[in-house]
């Protein structure tokens, strides 16, 4: 099998998840291109070396600019905070590399647009890591909608709740700093709900929004006796109108005690409904009007049959998969697109469209009125 050399920038949460995906994708999915885990890049030499040993990378580096310009690198994977996405992606595209970037694409709409322009001009493969699209139950929802089994889609209700910053003593990490993260719960987790909404229901035409920061100062990470200002939202809510005529709500919070990674959506159509919850990601709740009246009701499908999307290479039915598998599926489709010389979805175009929705929600919240998205 021909192989491609991967450079991964960033080695913490997503760095670990992506490394695992590169290791697993070959044995299970047998892509036409085998990813070779060539170089891991971070800022602190000892930490990068330790991570490379742990995850299985051949080499380490601390200068991403040098790495993305190396002749032997084919794919640059950006798993750093949002403030470095644009610079790295644009440099990688200019060097002719395929680019795989974590979400949100950039920290602002103009940044995301510049990234899209760079990959388009270079003619390279590009993808954004909205991995939740590739959950078998989410793909099954897409199939049900495309087959018309839910009828005309009327409602999308997306809720993404976490609770890791409810403690006021939780420090001022990069995710609470606008300069580094772009926004708070909005760009961090509502961005995923927006992607799923766009994937399943279509483009968003108009939004109204609200942002709230409940805890406005927090202890500094390196000096807990001092505090600094939180410059992003703790929670965001939005009303959305889709181009199709459907309406929806998208709510995200990192201040919902007890909710760990409660990424849920419900879709109601004229002929039926579906409901999904990431914390039970192997299941999809479905309701069909066509079922016989006295036995009609929501039922739970265990989405682990070999005919379900992405399930065949894994285990026998009922042998469930987890969070990390979503990255394996994403990386598989990226590698196949690279083999074909095409651009998979979601790509930087999706990243820009997502970023415009994030920007519109921020604008709507600031102005306290509806904001239309340009076509
Ligand atoms: N797809 C998902 O479900 C998902 C989940 C979590 C995070 N993310 C996204 O992944 C990205 C990274 O988040 P994370 O949770 O892995 O963060 P993290 O803090 O766990 O890791 C960030 C890594 O980037 C490195 N880094 C930071 N600035 C850098 C720079 N200028 N040059 C080189 N390395 C740098 C850090 O040393 C660290 O290794 C963010 O864009 C985030 O929104 C996506």
Short mmCIF file of N, CA, C and O in Angstrom, two decimals, residues 5 9 82 120 163 181 185 199 274 278 288-289 358 374:
data_model
loop_
_atom_site.label_atom_id
_atom_site.label_comp_id
_atom_site.label_asym_id
_atom_site.label_seq_id
_atom_site.Cartn_x
_atom_site.Cartn_y
_atom_site.Cartn_z
N UNK A 5 3.05 10.69 4.44
CA UNK A 5 3.67 11.13 5.70
C UNK A 5 2.84 12.24 6.34
O UNK A 5 2.51 13.23 5.70
N UNK A 9 0.43 18.86 14.38
CA UNK A 9 0.82 20.00 15.21
C UNK A 9 -0.13 20.05 16.41
O UNK A 9 -1.34 20.22 16.22
N UNK A 82 -7.43 27.65 18.38
CA UNK A 82 -7.86 28.39 17.19
C UNK A 82 -6.97 29.52 16.73
O UNK A 82 -6.94 29.85 15.54
N UNK A 120 -7.87 26.54 -1.63
CA UNK A 120 -8.47 26.51 -2.97
C UNK A 120 -7.43 26.88 -4.01
O UNK A 120 -7.28 26.21 -5.04
N UNK A 163 -20.02 20.54 31.78
CA UNK A 163 -20.04 21.19 33.11
C UNK A 163 -18.64 21.45 33.68
O UNK A 163 -18.50 21.65 34.88
N UNK A 181 -9.17 31.50 21.80
CA UNK A 181 -10.25 30.56 21.45
C UNK A 181 -11.27 31.14 20.48
O UNK A 181 -12.08 30.40 19.93
N UNK A 185 -18.35 28.70 24.70
CA UNK A 185 -19.19 27.53 24.38
C UNK A 185 -19.64 27.60 22.93
O UNK A 185 -19.79 26.57 22.26
N UNK A 199 -25.49 19.68 8.18
CA UNK A 199 -25.35 18.37 7.53
C UNK A 199 -26.72 17.73 7.32
O UNK A 199 -27.02 17.19 6.26
N UNK A 274 -36.51 11.88 14.93
CA UNK A 274 -35.37 11.13 15.45
C UNK A 274 -34.79 11.91 16.62
O UNK A 274 -34.90 13.15 16.67
N UNK A 278 -25.14 11.90 22.23
CA UNK A 278 -23.77 11.38 22.11
C UNK A 278 -23.40 10.43 23.25
O UNK A 278 -22.63 9.49 23.06
N UNK A 288 -42.01 6.79 13.73
CA UNK A 288 -42.57 6.92 12.39
C UNK A 288 -44.09 6.95 12.46
O UNK A 288 -44.70 6.03 13.03
N UNK A 289 -44.68 7.94 11.85
CA UNK A 289 -46.14 8.04 11.78
C UNK A 289 -46.76 6.83 11.11
O UNK A 289 -47.87 6.42 11.43
N UNK A 358 -21.52 31.26 13.43
CA UNK A 358 -21.01 31.68 14.75
C UNK A 358 -20.95 33.21 14.83
O UNK A 358 -21.39 33.81 15.82
N UNK A 374 -25.62 35.93 4.54
CA UNK A 374 -25.64 36.12 3.09
C UNK A 374 -25.58 34.77 2.41
O UNK A 374 -24.98 33.84 2.93
#
